[in-house]
Every structure is written in structure tokens, then in C-alpha cells.
Amino acid sequence: MLTNTEIAELSFDEILEKIEDALKISTDNYDLESIKFVSIFSLFSRMNRIHVKKLLELSKQRDKVFVQRQKHYSGKMKPEHYQKEELQVIPEKKDIDKWVRADSIVQEIESLVKDQELIVDLIERAMKEATTRNFAVKNCLEYKKLIQG
């Protein structure tokens, strides 16, 4: 069983691997497979809750960074800031948003947010697939009963 911290630190590929493993259906024992639904859905729900929370935190950070970089490019930061990070060119007011969007710090946090959005989307699709998996297992059990008479 993964801890919440371990779940939060999983990469997209690691989450995908966990999802694929969880959704596999063993044809050897459909009865056991039908029982797994609750634990699979519970795992996916925990993953979703943790990663949605992480997405919200990243979105807040992105917004703060965006405002800070707007202040930077508009020349509204304290003089100490510009000693550490010199402003080579002061853009015109109408161009500040373009400069902010092109800023490497903003692009980095934006990339993290986009990656987290992909993870949340993956987990939400896995939750739907788990429900479909459950119906498939139930159908297999009914078919097995029908054949056995």
C-alpha cells in the first residue's frame, strides 16, 4: 500500500504503470477480480485527491510567480531585487504580459502545472476505466454461470 507522500511523488509514467497493473484482469479467478474493484477505486480516489490538491497548490504558485514577474518587468520591485536580477530592458507597458509569458521562470512553473493537469486527467480516466472493468468482470461471471448451467 502506497503512502500519500509516495503517491504525491509518483511521476506520470509511474502512475500510468500503477494504473495499468491495477486494471489488469486475471482470467483465472473472476470472483477475486470482482472483489478488487473497491480497493482499485479506493487507490484511484486517493491518487486523484492527492494530485488535485497538488495541482491546486501549483496553480497558486503559478499565479504568485506571474504577479511577481509582472512586477519585475514593470520595474515595481525593490532595488535589492534588481541588484540580484538586473532588468536589462524595461519593456513598454503594453508588452509586459508578453515578456512575462516568455520568462523562463514563468514557463517552468507553467510546465509543472500542465504536467500536473495531465496526471489528474490520467487518474480521472482511470477511475472511469475501473468502473468499466468492474462491469466487464461481472459480465464474465454471469457468462461463466450461464455456461455452467
Coordinates of C-alpha atoms in Angstrom, one line a residue:
M1 CA 0.0 0.0 0.0
L2 CA 1.4 3.3 -1.1
T3 CA 1.5 6.2 1.4
N4 CA 0.1 9.6 0.5
T5 CA 3.6 11.0 0.2
E6 CA 4.7 8.2 -2.1
I7 CA 1.6 8.8 -4.3
A8 CA 2.3 12.6 -4.4
E9 CA 5.9 11.9 -5.6
L10 CA 4.9 9.5 -8.4
S11 CA 5.8 10.6 -12.0
F12 CA 3.3 10.4 -14.8
D13 CA 4.9 7.2 -16.1
E14 CA 4.9 5.6 -12.6
I15 CA 1.2 6.5 -12.2
L16 CA 0.5 5.0 -15.6
E17 CA 2.3 1.8 -14.6
K18 CA 0.3 1.6 -11.3
I19 CA -3.0 2.1 -13.2
E20 CA -2.2 -0.5 -15.8
D21 CA -1.2 -3.0 -13.2
A22 CA -4.4 -2.3 -11.2
L23 CA -6.7 -2.6 -14.2
K24 CA -5.4 -5.9 -15.4
I25 CA -7.9 -8.7 -15.2
S26 CA -6.8 -12.2 -14.4
T27 CA -8.9 -14.7 -16.3
D28 CA -8.0 -17.4 -13.7
N29 CA -10.4 -16.1 -11.0
Y30 CA -13.2 -13.7 -11.8
D31 CA -14.6 -13.9 -8.3
L32 CA -11.4 -12.5 -6.9
E33 CA -11.3 -9.9 -9.7
S34 CA -14.8 -8.7 -8.8
I35 CA -13.7 -8.1 -5.2
K36 CA -10.7 -6.0 -6.3
F37 CA -13.0 -3.2 -7.5
V38 CA -13.3 -1.5 -4.2
S39 CA -9.5 -1.4 -3.5
I40 CA -8.7 -0.3 -7.1
F41 CA -11.3 2.5 -6.9
S42 CA -10.1 3.5 -3.5
L43 CA -6.5 3.7 -4.7
F44 CA -7.5 5.8 -7.7
S45 CA -9.6 8.1 -5.5
R46 CA -6.7 8.7 -3.2
M47 CA -4.4 9.4 -6.1
N48 CA -7.0 11.8 -7.5
R49 CA -7.5 13.6 -4.2
I50 CA -3.7 14.0 -3.7
H51 CA -2.9 15.1 -7.2
V52 CA -5.8 17.5 -7.5
K53 CA -4.6 19.1 -4.3
K54 CA -1.1 19.2 -5.8
L55 CA -2.5 20.8 -8.9
L56 CA -4.3 23.5 -6.9
E57 CA -1.1 24.3 -5.0
L58 CA 0.9 24.5 -8.2
S59 CA -1.8 26.8 -9.7
K60 CA -1.5 29.1 -6.7
Q61 CA 2.3 29.2 -7.1
R62 CA 2.0 29.9 -10.8
D63 CA -0.3 32.8 -10.1
K64 CA 2.1 34.2 -7.5
V65 CA 5.1 33.8 -9.8
F66 CA 3.1 35.5 -12.6
V67 CA 2.4 38.6 -10.5
Q68 CA 6.0 38.7 -9.2
R69 CA 7.4 38.6 -12.7
Q70 CA 4.9 41.3 -13.8
K71 CA 6.2 43.5 -11.0
H72 CA 9.8 42.6 -12.1
Y73 CA 9.3 43.6 -15.7
S74 CA 7.3 46.8 -14.8
G75 CA 10.1 48.0 -12.6
K76 CA 8.0 47.8 -9.4
M77 CA 10.3 45.6 -7.3
K78 CA 12.5 46.8 -4.5
P79 CA 16.0 48.0 -5.6
E80 CA 17.6 45.0 -3.8
H81 CA 15.7 42.7 -6.2
Y82 CA 17.3 44.4 -9.3
Q83 CA 20.7 44.1 -7.7
K84 CA 20.3 40.3 -7.7
E85 CA 18.4 40.1 -11.0
E86 CA 19.2 43.1 -13.2
L87 CA 16.5 44.2 -15.6
Q88 CA 18.3 44.7 -19.0
V89 CA 15.4 46.3 -20.8
I90 CA 12.3 47.9 -19.4
P91 CA 9.5 46.8 -21.7
E92 CA 6.7 49.1 -22.6
K93 CA 3.6 48.7 -20.5
K94 CA 1.6 47.1 -23.4
D95 CA 4.4 44.4 -23.8
I96 CA 4.8 43.4 -20.2
D97 CA 2.5 40.3 -20.5
K98 CA 4.5 39.1 -23.5
W99 CA 7.7 39.4 -21.5
V100 CA 6.2 37.6 -18.6
R101 CA 4.9 34.7 -20.7
A102 CA 8.4 34.4 -22.3
D103 CA 10.1 34.5 -18.9
S104 CA 11.9 31.2 -18.1
I105 CA 10.7 31.1 -14.5
V106 CA 7.0 31.5 -15.6
Q107 CA 7.5 28.9 -18.3
E108 CA 8.9 26.4 -15.8
I109 CA 6.0 26.8 -13.4
E110 CA 3.6 26.7 -16.3
S111 CA 5.1 23.4 -17.4
L112 CA 4.8 21.9 -14.0
V113 CA 1.1 22.9 -13.9
K114 CA 0.5 21.4 -17.4
D115 CA 2.2 18.2 -16.3
Q116 CA 0.1 18.0 -13.2
E117 CA -3.1 18.6 -15.2
L118 CA -2.1 15.6 -17.4
I119 CA -1.7 13.5 -14.2
V120 CA -5.1 14.5 -12.9
D121 CA -6.7 13.7 -16.2
L122 CA -5.0 10.3 -16.4
I123 CA -6.3 9.4 -12.9
E124 CA -9.8 10.6 -13.7
R125 CA -9.8 8.5 -16.8
A126 CA -8.5 5.5 -14.8
M127 CA -11.4 5.9 -12.4
K128 CA -13.9 5.6 -15.2
E129 CA -12.0 2.7 -16.6
A130 CA -12.1 0.9 -13.2
T131 CA -15.9 1.1 -13.4
T132 CA -15.9 -0.3 -16.9
R133 CA -13.5 -3.0 -15.7
N134 CA -16.0 -3.9 -12.9
F135 CA -18.8 -4.3 -15.4
A136 CA -16.6 -6.5 -17.6
V137 CA -15.8 -8.8 -14.7
K138 CA -19.4 -9.0 -13.7
N139 CA -20.4 -9.9 -17.3
C140 CA -17.7 -12.6 -17.3
L141 CA -19.0 -14.1 -14.1
E142 CA -22.6 -14.1 -15.5
Y143 CA -21.4 -15.8 -18.7
K144 CA -19.5 -18.4 -16.6
K145 CA -22.6 -19.1 -14.6
L146 CA -24.7 -19.4 -17.8
I147 CA -22.3 -21.9 -19.4
Q148 CA -22.1 -24.0 -16.2
G149 CA -25.9 -24.1 -16.0

